PDB file of C-alpha atoms in Angstrom:
ATOM      1  CA  UNK A1078     106.926 -76.898 117.170  1.00  0.00           C
ATOM      2  CA  UNK A1079     103.470 -78.303 116.525  1.00  0.00           C
ATOM      3  CA  UNK A1080     103.020 -81.743 118.045  1.00  0.00           C
ATOM      4  CA  UNK A1081     100.733 -84.169 116.163  1.00  0.00           C
ATOM      5  CA  UNK A1082      97.967 -86.105 117.922  1.00  0.00           C
ATOM      6  CA  UNK A1083      99.133 -87.977 120.980  1.00  0.00           C
ATOM      7  CA  UNK A1084      98.540 -90.434 123.785  1.00  0.00           C
ATOM      8  CA  UNK A1085      96.995 -90.855 127.323  1.00  0.00           C
ATOM      9  CA  UNK A1086      97.742 -91.446 131.061  1.00  0.00           C
ATOM     10  CA  UNK A1087      97.042 -93.586 134.194  1.00  0.00           C
ATOM     11  CA  UNK A1088      98.067 -93.651 137.972  1.00  0.00           C
ATOM     12  CA  UNK A1089     100.365 -95.668 140.246  1.00  0.00           C
ATOM     13  CA  UNK A1090     101.200 -95.904 143.862  1.00  0.00           C
ATOM     14  CA  UNK A1091     104.086 -96.933 146.059  1.00  0.00           C
ATOM     15  CA  UNK A1092     101.778 -99.070 148.191  1.00  0.00           C
ATOM     16  CA  UNK A1093      98.171-100.277 148.214  1.00  0.00           C
ATOM     17  CA  UNK A1094      95.539 -98.776 145.959  1.00  0.00           C
ATOM     18  CA  UNK A1095      92.111 -97.716 147.102  1.00  0.00           C
ATOM     19  CA  UNK A1096      89.581-100.457 146.424  1.00  0.00           C
ATOM     20  CA  UNK A1097      87.591 -98.206 144.098  1.00  0.00           C
ATOM     21  CA  UNK A1098      90.433 -98.340 141.577  1.00  0.00           C
ATOM     22  CA  UNK A1099      90.622-102.109 141.537  1.00  0.00           C
ATOM     23  CA  UNK A1100      87.513-102.215 139.368  1.00  0.00           C
ATOM     24  CA  UNK A1101      89.324-100.293 136.630  1.00  0.00           C
ATOM     25  CA  UNK A1102      91.760-102.750 135.111  1.00  0.00           C
ATOM     26  CA  UNK A1103      93.355-100.044 132.992  1.00  0.00           C
ATOM     27  CA  UNK A1104      94.715 -98.507 136.188  1.00  0.00           C
ATOM     28  CA  UNK A1105      95.933-101.744 137.731  1.00  0.00           C
ATOM     29  CA  UNK A1106      98.893-102.235 135.414  1.00  0.00           C
ATOM     30  CA  UNK A1107      99.882 -98.591 135.456  1.00  0.00           C
ATOM     31  CA  UNK A1108     100.003 -98.392 139.240  1.00  0.00           C
ATOM     32  CA  UNK A1109     102.376-101.351 139.307  1.00  0.00           C
ATOM     33  CA  UNK A1110     104.714 -99.738 136.810  1.00  0.00           C
ATOM     34  CA  UNK A1111     104.677 -96.448 138.657  1.00  0.00           C
ATOM     35  CA  UNK A1112     105.367 -98.247 141.906  1.00  0.00           C
ATOM     36  CA  UNK A1113     108.443 -99.706 140.247  1.00  0.00           C
ATOM     37  CA  UNK A1114     109.509 -96.278 139.010  1.00  0.00           C
ATOM     38  CA  UNK A1115     109.048 -94.763 142.433  1.00  0.00           C
ATOM     39  CA  UNK A1116     111.351 -97.433 143.824  1.00  0.00           C
ATOM     40  CA  UNK A1117     113.957 -96.601 141.176  1.00  0.00           C
ATOM     41  CA  UNK A1118     114.188 -93.046 142.417  1.00  0.00           C
ATOM     42  CA  UNK A1119     113.278 -93.387 146.078  1.00  0.00           C
ATOM     43  CA  UNK A1120     115.067 -96.484 147.295  1.00  0.00           C
ATOM     44  CA  UNK A1121     117.291 -95.799 150.279  1.00  0.00           C
ATOM     45  CA  UNK A1122     120.563 -96.811 148.656  1.00  0.00           C
ATOM     46  CA  UNK A1123     120.359 -94.024 146.074  1.00  0.00           C
ATOM     47  CA  UNK A1124     119.173 -91.296 148.408  1.00  0.00           C
ATOM     48  CA  UNK A1125     122.484 -89.444 148.191  1.00  0.00           C
ATOM     49  CA  UNK A1126     122.331 -89.480 144.415  1.00  0.00           C
ATOM     50  CA  UNK A1127     118.828 -88.139 143.989  1.00  0.00           C
ATOM     51  CA  UNK A1128     118.086 -86.248 147.177  1.00  0.00           C
ATOM     52  CA  UNK A1129     121.215 -84.134 147.072  1.00  0.00           C
ATOM     53  CA  UNK A1130     121.455 -80.867 148.964  1.00  0.00           C
ATOM     54  CA  UNK A1131     121.848 -78.975 145.694  1.00  0.00           C
ATOM     55  CA  UNK A1132     118.059 -78.931 145.386  1.00  0.00           C
ATOM     56  CA  UNK A1133     116.974 -78.058 148.900  1.00  0.00           C
ATOM     57  CA  UNK A1134     114.982 -75.126 147.505  1.00  0.00           C
ATOM     58  CA  UNK A1135     112.732 -77.349 145.422  1.00  0.00           C
ATOM     59  CA  UNK A1136     111.021 -80.107 147.326  1.00  0.00           C
ATOM     60  CA  UNK A1137     111.605 -81.731 150.674  1.00  0.00           C
ATOM     61  CA  UNK A1138     115.391 -82.105 150.836  1.00  0.00           C
ATOM     62  CA  UNK A1139     115.508 -81.810 147.062  1.00  0.00           C
ATOM     63  CA  UNK A1140     113.357 -84.903 146.516  1.00  0.00           C
ATOM     64  CA  UNK A1141     111.660 -83.650 143.367  1.00  0.00           C
ATOM     65  CA  UNK A1142     111.481 -85.603 140.127  1.00  0.00           C
ATOM     66  CA  UNK A1143     108.947 -86.393 137.431  1.00  0.00           C
ATOM     67  CA  UNK A1144     108.458 -89.616 135.471  1.00  0.00           C
ATOM     68  CA  UNK A1145     106.086 -90.648 132.701  1.00  0.00           C
ATOM     69  CA  UNK A1146     105.463 -94.025 131.112  1.00  0.00           C
ATOM     70  CA  UNK A1147     103.539 -95.376 128.138  1.00  0.00           C
ATOM     71  CA  UNK A1148     102.893 -99.110 128.462  1.00  0.00           C
ATOM     72  CA  UNK A1149     101.290-101.358 125.866  1.00  0.00           C
ATOM     73  CA  UNK A1150      97.508-101.268 125.780  1.00  0.00           C
ATOM     74  CA  UNK A1151      97.113-105.009 126.337  1.00  0.00           C
ATOM     75  CA  UNK A1152      99.092-104.734 129.563  1.00  0.00           C
ATOM     76  CA  UNK A1153      96.479-102.404 130.990  1.00  0.00           C
ATOM     77  CA  UNK A1154      94.043-105.262 131.409  1.00  0.00           C
ATOM     78  CA  UNK A1155      96.353-107.459 133.476  1.00  0.00           C
ATOM     79  CA  UNK A1156      97.971-107.306 136.890  1.00  0.00           C
ATOM     80  CA  UNK A1157     101.335-108.504 135.602  1.00  0.00           C
ATOM     81  CA  UNK A1158     104.374-106.328 135.042  1.00  0.00           C
ATOM     82  CA  UNK A1159     106.051-106.700 131.663  1.00  0.00           C
ATOM     83  CA  UNK A1160     109.532-107.912 132.539  1.00  0.00           C
ATOM     84  CA  UNK A1161     110.791-106.735 129.147  1.00  0.00           C
ATOM     85  CA  UNK A1162     109.748-103.208 130.095  1.00  0.00           C
ATOM     86  CA  UNK A1163     111.574-103.422 133.412  1.00  0.00           C
ATOM     87  CA  UNK A1164     114.709-104.843 131.782  1.00  0.00           C
ATOM     88  CA  UNK A1165     114.663-102.179 129.085  1.00  0.00           C
ATOM     89  CA  UNK A1166     115.048 -99.411 131.665  1.00  0.00           C
ATOM     90  CA  UNK A1167     117.471-100.613 134.361  1.00  0.00           C
ATOM     91  CA  UNK A1168     117.433 -98.344 137.369  1.00  0.00           C
ATOM     92  CA  UNK A1169     121.149 -97.546 137.103  1.00  0.00           C
ATOM     93  CA  UNK A1170     120.731 -96.181 133.576  1.00  0.00           C
ATOM     94  CA  UNK A1171     117.829 -93.941 134.569  1.00  0.00           C
ATOM     95  CA  UNK A1172     119.563 -92.753 137.729  1.00  0.00           C
ATOM     96  CA  UNK A1173     122.834 -91.965 135.976  1.00  0.00           C
ATOM     97  CA  UNK A1174     121.072 -89.839 133.375  1.00  0.00           C
ATOM     98  CA  UNK A1175     119.196 -87.890 136.014  1.00  0.00           C
ATOM     99  CA  UNK A1176     122.384 -87.358 137.985  1.00  0.00           C
ATOM    100  CA  UNK A1177     124.160 -85.980 134.920  1.00  0.00           C
ATOM    101  CA  UNK A1178     124.317 -82.441 133.605  1.00  0.00           C
ATOM    102  CA  UNK A1179     121.098 -82.648 131.574  1.00  0.00           C
ATOM    103  CA  UNK A1180     118.915 -84.100 134.383  1.00  0.00           C
ATOM    104  CA  UNK A1181     116.731 -85.842 131.784  1.00  0.00           C
ATOM    105  CA  UNK A1182     116.247 -89.446 130.652  1.00  0.00           C
ATOM    106  CA  UNK A1183     114.362 -90.126 127.415  1.00  0.00           C
ATOM    107  CA  UNK A1184     113.299 -93.631 126.415  1.00  0.00           C
ATOM    108  CA  UNK A1185     110.589 -94.813 124.042  1.00  0.00           C
ATOM    109  CA  UNK A1186     108.271 -95.805 126.879  1.00  0.00           C
ATOM    110  CA  UNK A1187     109.779 -94.020 129.862  1.00  0.00           C
ATOM    111  CA  UNK A1188     110.913 -90.433 130.391  1.00  0.00           C
ATOM    112  CA  UNK A1189     112.162 -88.848 133.606  1.00  0.00           C
ATOM    113  CA  UNK A1190     113.644 -85.586 134.864  1.00  0.00           C
ATOM    114  CA  UNK A1191     115.026 -83.874 137.932  1.00  0.00           C
ATOM    115  CA  UNK A1192     115.130 -80.082 138.393  1.00  0.00           C
ATOM    116  CA  UNK A1193     117.854 -78.478 136.295  1.00  0.00           C
ATOM    117  CA  UNK A1194     119.631 -75.275 137.341  1.00  0.00           C
ATOM    118  CA  UNK A1195     119.019 -72.330 135.014  1.00  0.00           C
ATOM    119  CA  UNK A1196     122.406 -70.857 134.029  1.00  0.00           C
ATOM    120  CA  UNK A1197     123.065 -67.492 135.645  1.00  0.00           C
ATOM    121  CA  UNK A1198     120.113 -67.894 137.980  1.00  0.00           C
ATOM    122  CA  UNK A1199     119.286 -69.249 141.408  1.00  0.00           C
ATOM    123  CA  UNK A1200     116.210 -70.942 139.947  1.00  0.00           C
ATOM    124  CA  UNK A1201     115.618 -74.328 138.325  1.00  0.00           C
ATOM    125  CA  UNK A1202     113.828 -75.586 135.269  1.00  0.00           C
ATOM    126  CA  UNK A1203     111.202 -77.694 137.000  1.00  0.00           C
ATOM    127  CA  UNK A1204     111.099 -81.378 136.195  1.00  0.00           C
ATOM    128  CA  UNK A1205     107.546 -81.199 134.823  1.00  0.00           C
ATOM    129  CA  UNK A1206     108.588 -78.390 132.480  1.00  0.00           C
ATOM    130  CA  UNK A1207     111.565 -80.383 131.199  1.00  0.00           C
ATOM    131  CA  UNK A1208     109.327 -83.313 130.239  1.00  0.00           C
ATOM    132  CA  UNK A1209     106.249 -81.464 129.002  1.00  0.00           C
ATOM    133  CA  UNK A1210     107.581 -78.320 127.349  1.00  0.00           C
ATOM    134  CA  UNK A1211     111.326 -78.075 126.785  1.00  0.00           C
ATOM    135  CA  UNK A1212     113.991 -80.591 127.779  1.00  0.00           C
ATOM    136  CA  UNK A1213     116.655 -77.897 127.114  1.00  0.00           C
ATOM    137  CA  UNK A1214     118.649 -80.638 125.380  1.00  0.00           C
ATOM    138  CA  UNK A1215     120.479 -79.713 122.153  1.00  0.00           C
ATOM    139  CA  UNK A1216     118.779 -80.776 118.909  1.00  0.00           C
ATOM    140  CA  UNK A1217     115.504 -81.589 120.705  1.00  0.00           C
ATOM    141  CA  UNK A1218     112.784 -79.737 118.796  1.00  0.00           C
ATOM    142  CA  UNK A1219     109.860 -81.394 120.550  1.00  0.00           C
ATOM    143  CA  UNK A1220     109.375 -82.144 124.261  1.00  0.00           C
ATOM    144  CA  UNK A1221     110.042 -85.629 125.657  1.00  0.00           C
ATOM    145  CA  UNK A1222     106.320 -86.185 126.290  1.00  0.00           C
ATOM    146  CA  UNK A1223     105.670 -85.862 122.556  1.00  0.00           C
ATOM    147  CA  UNK A1224     108.046 -88.744 121.820  1.00  0.00           C
ATOM    148  CA  UNK A1225     106.555 -90.813 124.629  1.00  0.00           C
ATOM    149  CA  UNK A1226     102.955 -90.349 123.539  1.00  0.00           C
ATOM    150  CA  UNK A1227     103.676 -91.155 119.909  1.00  0.00           C
ATOM    151  CA  UNK A1228     105.476 -94.367 120.801  1.00  0.00           C
ATOM    152  CA  UNK A1229     102.036 -95.929 121.246  1.00  0.00           C
ATOM    153  CA  UNK A1230      98.945 -93.848 120.467  1.00  0.00           C
ATOM    154  CA  UNK A1231      96.726 -96.326 122.310  1.00  0.00           C
ATOM    155  CA  UNK A1232      99.012 -97.108 125.232  1.00  0.00           C
ATOM    156  CA  UNK A1233      98.423 -96.486 128.929  1.00  0.00           C
ATOM    157  CA  UNK A1234     100.141 -93.256 129.938  1.00  0.00           C
ATOM    158  CA  UNK A1235     100.935 -92.052 133.443  1.00  0.00           C
ATOM    159  CA  UNK A1236     102.613 -88.749 134.280  1.00  0.00           C
ATOM    160  CA  UNK A1237     103.929 -88.735 137.837  1.00  0.00           C
ATOM    161  CA  UNK A1238     105.523 -85.936 139.846  1.00  0.00           C
ATOM    162  CA  UNK A1239     106.802 -86.310 143.402  1.00  0.00           C
ATOM    163  CA  UNK A1240     105.561 -82.855 144.452  1.00  0.00           C
ATOM    164  CA  UNK A1241     102.344 -81.396 143.085  1.00  0.00           C
ATOM    165  CA  UNK A1242     102.971 -78.845 140.310  1.00  0.00           C
ATOM    166  CA  UNK A1243     103.714 -75.563 142.063  1.00  0.00           C
ATOM    167  CA  UNK A1244     101.357 -72.597 141.921  1.00  0.00           C
ATOM    168  CA  UNK A1245     104.179 -70.097 141.437  1.00  0.00           C
ATOM    169  CA  UNK A1246     105.471 -71.674 138.245  1.00  0.00           C
ATOM    170  CA  UNK A1247     103.894 -74.824 136.825  1.00  0.00           C
ATOM    171  CA  UNK A1248     100.199 -75.132 137.584  1.00  0.00           C
ATOM    172  CA  UNK A1249      98.854 -71.588 137.110  1.00  0.00           C
ATOM    173  CA  UNK A1250      97.425 -71.465 133.555  1.00  0.00           C
ATOM    174  CA  UNK A1251      98.801 -68.110 132.370  1.00  0.00           C
ATOM    175  CA  UNK A1252     102.274 -68.252 133.909  1.00  0.00           C
ATOM    176  CA  UNK A1253     105.146 -68.152 131.416  1.00  0.00           C
ATOM    177  CA  UNK A1254     106.383 -71.599 132.548  1.00  0.00           C
ATOM    178  CA  UNK A1255     102.905 -73.082 132.989  1.00  0.00           C
ATOM    179  CA  UNK A1256     102.522 -76.750 132.064  1.00  0.00           C
ATOM    180  CA  UNK A1257      98.737 -76.471 131.641  1.00  0.00           C
ATOM    181  CA  UNK A1258      98.713 -75.837 127.849  1.00  0.00           C
ATOM    182  CA  UNK A1259     101.116 -78.748 127.320  1.00  0.00           C
ATOM    183  CA  UNK A1260      98.658 -81.125 128.996  1.00  0.00           C
ATOM    184  CA  UNK A1261      96.521 -80.891 125.850  1.00  0.00           C
ATOM    185  CA  UNK A1262      98.970 -83.350 124.292  1.00  0.00           C
ATOM    186  CA  UNK A1263      98.000 -85.890 126.928  1.00  0.00           C
ATOM    187  CA  UNK A1264      94.330 -84.956 126.803  1.00  0.00           C
ATOM    188  CA  UNK A1265      93.968 -86.007 123.156  1.00  0.00           C
ATOM    189  CA  UNK A1266      95.807 -89.275 123.685  1.00  0.00           C
ATOM    190  CA  UNK A1267      93.461 -92.125 122.848  1.00  0.00           C
ATOM    191  CA  UNK A1268      94.581 -94.556 125.543  1.00  0.00           C
ATOM    192  CA  UNK A1269      93.941 -94.449 129.311  1.00  0.00           C
ATOM    193  CA  UNK A1270      95.775 -91.646 131.121  1.00  0.00           C
ATOM    194  CA  UNK A1271      96.352 -89.982 134.470  1.00  0.00           C
ATOM    195  CA  UNK A1272      98.386 -87.235 136.130  1.00  0.00           C
ATOM    196  CA  UNK A1273      99.643 -88.288 139.570  1.00  0.00           C
ATOM    197  CA  UNK A1274     101.447 -86.578 142.433  1.00  0.00           C
ATOM    198  CA  UNK A1275     102.860 -88.025 145.663  1.00  0.00           C
ATOM    199  CA  UNK A1276     102.600 -85.041 148.013  1.00  0.00           C
ATOM    200  CA  UNK A1277     101.335 -81.464 147.991  1.00  0.00           C
ATOM    201  CA  UNK A1278     104.212 -79.057 147.378  1.00  0.00           C
ATOM    202  CA  UNK A1279     104.997 -77.643 150.810  1.00  0.00           C
ATOM    203  CA  UNK A1280     104.544 -73.980 149.836  1.00  0.00           C
ATOM    204  CA  UNK A1281     101.102 -74.722 148.359  1.00  0.00           C
ATOM    205  CA  UNK A1282      99.720 -76.631 151.338  1.00  0.00           C
ATOM    206  CA  UNK A1283      96.196 -75.268 151.981  1.00  0.00           C
ATOM    207  CA  UNK A1284      96.652 -72.764 149.156  1.00  0.00           C
ATOM    208  CA  UNK A1285      93.434 -71.387 147.668  1.00  0.00           C
ATOM    209  CA  UNK A1286      95.193 -70.915 144.338  1.00  0.00           C
ATOM    210  CA  UNK A1287      96.375 -74.537 144.305  1.00  0.00           C
ATOM    211  CA  UNK A1288      92.784 -75.613 144.857  1.00  0.00           C
ATOM    212  CA  UNK A1289      91.816 -73.647 141.748  1.00  0.00           C
ATOM    213  CA  UNK A1290      94.709 -75.079 139.774  1.00  0.00           C
ATOM    214  CA  UNK A1291      93.717 -78.637 140.648  1.00  0.00           C
ATOM    215  CA  UNK A1292      90.661 -78.183 138.452  1.00  0.00           C
ATOM    216  CA  UNK A1293      92.772 -76.688 135.661  1.00  0.00           C
ATOM    217  CA  UNK A1294      94.897 -79.839 135.583  1.00  0.00           C
ATOM    218  CA  UNK A1295      91.949 -82.194 135.987  1.00  0.00           C
ATOM    219  CA  UNK A1296      90.148 -80.494 133.090  1.00  0.00           C
ATOM    220  CA  UNK A1297      92.976 -81.732 130.883  1.00  0.00           C
ATOM    221  CA  UNK A1298      93.926 -85.069 132.488  1.00  0.00           C
ATOM    222  CA  UNK A1299      92.405 -86.969 135.453  1.00  0.00           C
ATOM    223  CA  UNK A1300      94.413 -85.877 138.509  1.00  0.00           C
ATOM    224  CA  UNK A1301      95.232 -88.266 141.352  1.00  0.00           C
ATOM    225  CA  UNK A1302      97.019 -87.993 144.672  1.00  0.00           C
ATOM    226  CA  UNK A1303      98.747 -91.256 145.585  1.00  0.00           C
ATOM    227  CA  UNK A1304     100.384 -92.087 148.897  1.00  0.00           C
ATOM    228  CA  UNK A1305     101.618 -95.267 150.551  1.00  0.00           C
ATOM    229  CA  UNK A1306      98.092 -96.567 151.166  1.00  0.00           C
ATOM    230  CA  UNK A1307      95.821 -95.422 148.344  1.00  0.00           C
ATOM    231  CA  UNK A1308      95.183 -93.202 145.338  1.00  0.00           C
ATOM    232  CA  UNK A1309      92.523 -90.503 145.402  1.00  0.00           C
ATOM    233  CA  UNK A1310      90.875 -88.869 142.407  1.00  0.00           C
ATOM    234  CA  UNK A1311      91.254 -85.169 143.218  1.00  0.00           C
ATOM    235  CA  UNK A1312      88.031 -83.959 141.580  1.00  0.00           C
ATOM    236  CA  UNK A1313      85.052 -86.222 142.205  1.00  0.00           C
ATOM    237  CA  UNK A1314      81.926 -86.757 140.118  1.00  0.00           C
ATOM    238  CA  UNK A1315      80.230 -83.817 141.848  1.00  0.00           C
ATOM    239  CA  UNK A1316      83.108 -81.529 140.811  1.00  0.00           C
ATOM    240  CA  UNK A1317      84.265 -81.292 144.416  1.00  0.00           C
ATOM    241  CA  UNK A1318      87.939 -81.347 145.326  1.00  0.00           C
ATOM    242  CA  UNK A1319      89.123 -83.976 147.786  1.00  0.00           C
ATOM    243  CA  UNK A1320      90.771 -82.447 150.883  1.00  0.00           C
ATOM    244  CA  UNK A1321      93.749 -84.784 150.673  1.00  0.00           C
ATOM    245  CA  UNK A1322      94.718 -83.224 147.346  1.00  0.00           C
ATOM    246  CA  UNK A1323      94.809 -79.707 148.813  1.00  0.00           C
ATOM    247  CA  UNK A1324      96.542 -80.127 152.160  1.00  0.00           C
ATOM    248  CA  UNK A1325      98.595 -82.863 153.776  1.00  0.00           C
ATOM    249  CA  UNK A1326     101.738 -83.553 155.713  1.00  0.00           C
ATOM    250  CA  UNK A1327     104.743 -84.031 153.476  1.00  0.00           C
ATOM    251  CA  UNK A1328     105.885 -87.640 153.188  1.00  0.00           C
ATOM    252  CA  UNK A1329     109.601 -88.236 153.010  1.00  0.00           C
TER     253      UNK A1329
END
């Protein structure tokens, strides 16, 4: 499985963005789309569907999911949401796919996943792994991110995960389930791009190894932490890591 050249990313938030990002119009559209996606999966009325007790071992009350979008390049320079995009991916369709056996939704411009139990194991395929490396779906020879990126080689791409990629599995470069090599697909994407997380994974809070892994991710794709008030670029121009990206209180 050798993916051809691909696409790029950008960040979102569930609330207000930091003023420093408002000067970058390519991020303005993406943050609005990702805010919409966060609402799809986090709105109160679907809490039982997505925050089920079956995933209490992975994320606060099982609240882990990952979503990526690729919006048209011209939409990156405006503050308006494309209603056609929103209508194309109704929340019920996305939610029903993630609640099913496969835990994955694949669209041309939107992909999403929830953790999927590994048969015969007490562990899960992590949602980032399902989107970036192997969806575990039958007859899927390339990962969902490959399809997403090649939908529009110049589009604005955002990869969002509720919890930061865990040190134990996803974010350590040489681990067997590491997502770091797969981020090269996003790195070579010619449009704007970003990797975004909502909260630091609880077991990695204040972790020295997570601090190291932040740079590994950021070396591939700009890494942002977004909360209800702002988005923060995790590695600044002086190559220093922002404290908020390393340690924080979990937000439910």
